[in-house]
Amino acid sequence: MIEIKKVNNRPLNLLERIYVWEIFKGFLVTARHFFVNLFCPGKIITIQYPEITRPLEHAAKRRTRHRLKMRANGTPKCVACFLCATACPAFCIHIEAGEFTSSQVEKYPAVFDVDLSRCVMCGMCVEACPEDAIAMDTEVIPGGVLKREDMYLTRNKLLQNMPGDPSIKGAANRLA
Amino acid sequence: MPKITIDGKTIDLPAGATILQAAQALGIYIPRYCYHPALSVSGTCRMCAVEVDKAPKLQIACATEIADGMIARTDTAAVKKARKDVLEFLLANHPVDCPICDQAGECSLQDYYMDYGLHKSRVAPEDKIQRSKHRAAGRYLVLDNERCILCTRCVRFCDEVTKTNELTVSGRSDASFIDIREGKSLDNDYSLNIAELCPVGAFTSRDFRFKQRVWFLKRIKSVCTGCAAGCNIEVHYNENTVYRLMPSPNPETNTWLCDRGRMTYKALQAGDRLRKAFVKKGSMEIEPAIRHAAHLLDEAARKTGPESVVVLGSPYLSIEDNLALAELAATSLKTSNLCLDFPREQGVKDGILINKDDAPDANGLKLLKARYAGLDQGALIELINSGRIKLIVAEARALSSLKEKLRELSNIETVILAVTKSDLDFESACVLPYAANFETEGHFVNYKGLLQKTTPSVAAPDGVKPLWTVLSKLSSCTGAPIRLEDAAELRERISEFIK
């Protein structure tokens, strides 16, 4: 339900038209914040991001920076099927497939790049993945970097297992 | 002629036609795996079962000949159930490794499962029978027996089309699998057709393997210029890169496509692709190199007269490019030393497709010869060997084809036009690159005299232009332009040859 706020568009009265009193009222608000921040720092609403972050709640945890899961033997679970790149509305995933000759799983991502400066954090890649190989549960919020290259994640930067991994979910894991 | 009714629609077809063909003529689609219009009927997959009146059980549409008054139905509950059950059988031991399978996206198992199956598998993944995966099969193919549904299209192709009999079904009943016959290897000249024939991902192309998912590919129809056969092809490309060539069946030219033809796109991305011009072995930007070539032409004409310059046409070039070469000789250089005579032995070499003549446009060259005349090849060779010639302008492969007949070329300067370095057989004063057939439009006449047109699918490397543009620029630099600056002018000039 959208709330409707009615704006009172009555003409200004004399005091308001003089303006000085209204400016003074504005200064009072600023002064109040100044003294509250000065004497009770705990009540400051602003966070000094990225040095300080707020703990994420509920589903927000599931739309954070990507990671690629690994199998027990350290190889990426990803098999470079390109479904995430296909689902991605921002075209931020770049994959090049390679071929394992020794492993039973023939295909692996030789290159897997996520361009976080293009990513819209929609989570479609995670939904599309048939191998349970990509996740967005690192609880790192991308941004706040000084160099553009730092927003460009390559495969080795993405490979990361979290507590509870490696899992054996995913079709190709039967072969691994 | 027998009259058959399928799903209420009636059609007359000559005796001997099958229900599947009748349905196709009526626009009713019957799913199939083993049926292929160019191969014999085997009836192994059972996917095309339909209900026929007065028949005790379902009949397979691909092998049942039509009879007068026959009534068949493809939309009854029994047919739907049969399709679903057949799919469940075919998928019982299927590894469902679609994420790593190149066929995904153009796989009939995927398509039919979504259309007719949608069942839950009753076989747990760990209980499925495991077979050999990624087994190398010949030069171009990879065989995955787990994905195979034993439709035997590949076996029939090797038996009936190439008649090389490399493949067979080994083992019995549910333990049978596609195998390469002992002592044979799958290396016939048409082996990549098997990857295309395979309705699932059992045979995949090693060349295309893992390069690109098929749903990203854009398709455009064109003509293969690998030999004089002039096969119709479909170029599959994405983001300015050609990934594979497929046949585009045309009753006048081809059903299949040979391996060599499928690999012709490799020249586009080859490491020795010419992206810059070469002047005396040194790399140079194309524009200044064209000016240098013009300077060479002027020098030769000034010092020893225009008759000391020879221009060769080429059976490897399109009509457009040959026209530009002929015009260069007639208009710019004003020399009568133009040779458009390249007699070549033509005819189907192996009874399937591959032509004895590896040049795509020998007959197109004949059209131009009728208009521009020029020297016979014998006269040309005599002229060159006599030592009166100081400069040759030619396309690389055309000049190479005369290699054995020519004496030492070391005291003759050459301006050679080439696509890749490997085409170059001679040391040359000036090599100019031009756009390949996948990058520009061109008309070719095949060995039967059929005029066809290639369609550009990708862009040429930076600065590389079609040959007629290069020659037009070259002629402008010599001061007597042939005026082929844009496509409209070109179209007007070649219109008399492509009627």
XYZ file of C-alpha atoms in Angstrom, chain A residues 79-83 85-86 95-108 130-131 171-172 174-175, chain B residues 95-102 125-126 128 130-131 133-134 142 144 146-147 206 209-213 215-216:
54
model
C 32.036 -26.515 -15.885
C 31.857 -23.410 -18.077
C 28.350 -24.137 -19.328
C 27.746 -20.423 -19.941
C 24.279 -20.453 -18.398
C 26.600 -15.580 -18.781
C 23.402 -16.251 -20.724
C 33.948 -17.173 -19.620
C 36.365 -19.117 -21.763
C 36.089 -22.882 -21.555
C 39.081 -25.180 -21.282
C 39.428 -28.928 -21.556
C 40.657 -31.304 -18.867
C 42.191 -34.359 -20.434
C 42.847 -36.216 -17.191
C 39.673 -35.604 -15.199
C 36.343 -37.266 -15.951
C 34.760 -33.817 -16.074
C 36.019 -32.647 -19.433
C 35.241 -28.981 -19.224
C 36.402 -26.266 -16.864
C 23.046 -26.125 -12.845
C 26.200 -27.129 -11.001
C 25.211 -32.831 -12.130
C 28.884 -33.088 -13.049
C 29.128 -37.509 -10.130
C 32.087 -37.623 -12.478
C 24.314 -38.954 -18.030
C 22.426 -35.616 -18.274
C 25.716 -33.779 -18.504
C 24.187 -31.036 -20.627
C 26.334 -28.349 -18.956
C 29.482 -29.874 -20.449
C 27.899 -31.104 -23.689
C 28.369 -29.094 -26.861
C 22.328 -40.908 -11.174
C 24.682 -43.305 -9.391
C 23.230 -45.314 -14.410
C 28.778 -45.735 -17.154
C 30.489 -45.958 -20.519
C 33.457 -40.674 -22.374
C 35.437 -38.306 -24.598
C 35.045 -36.999 -30.063
C 30.860 -40.063 -25.856
C 27.131 -42.447 -22.464
C 25.139 -39.863 -24.370
C 36.792 -31.459 -31.799
C 34.541 -28.295 -28.891
C 33.894 -25.908 -26.006
C 34.485 -22.863 -28.198
C 31.014 -21.407 -27.998
C 27.533 -22.376 -26.820
C 22.578 -20.480 -28.569
C 24.952 -17.544 -28.948
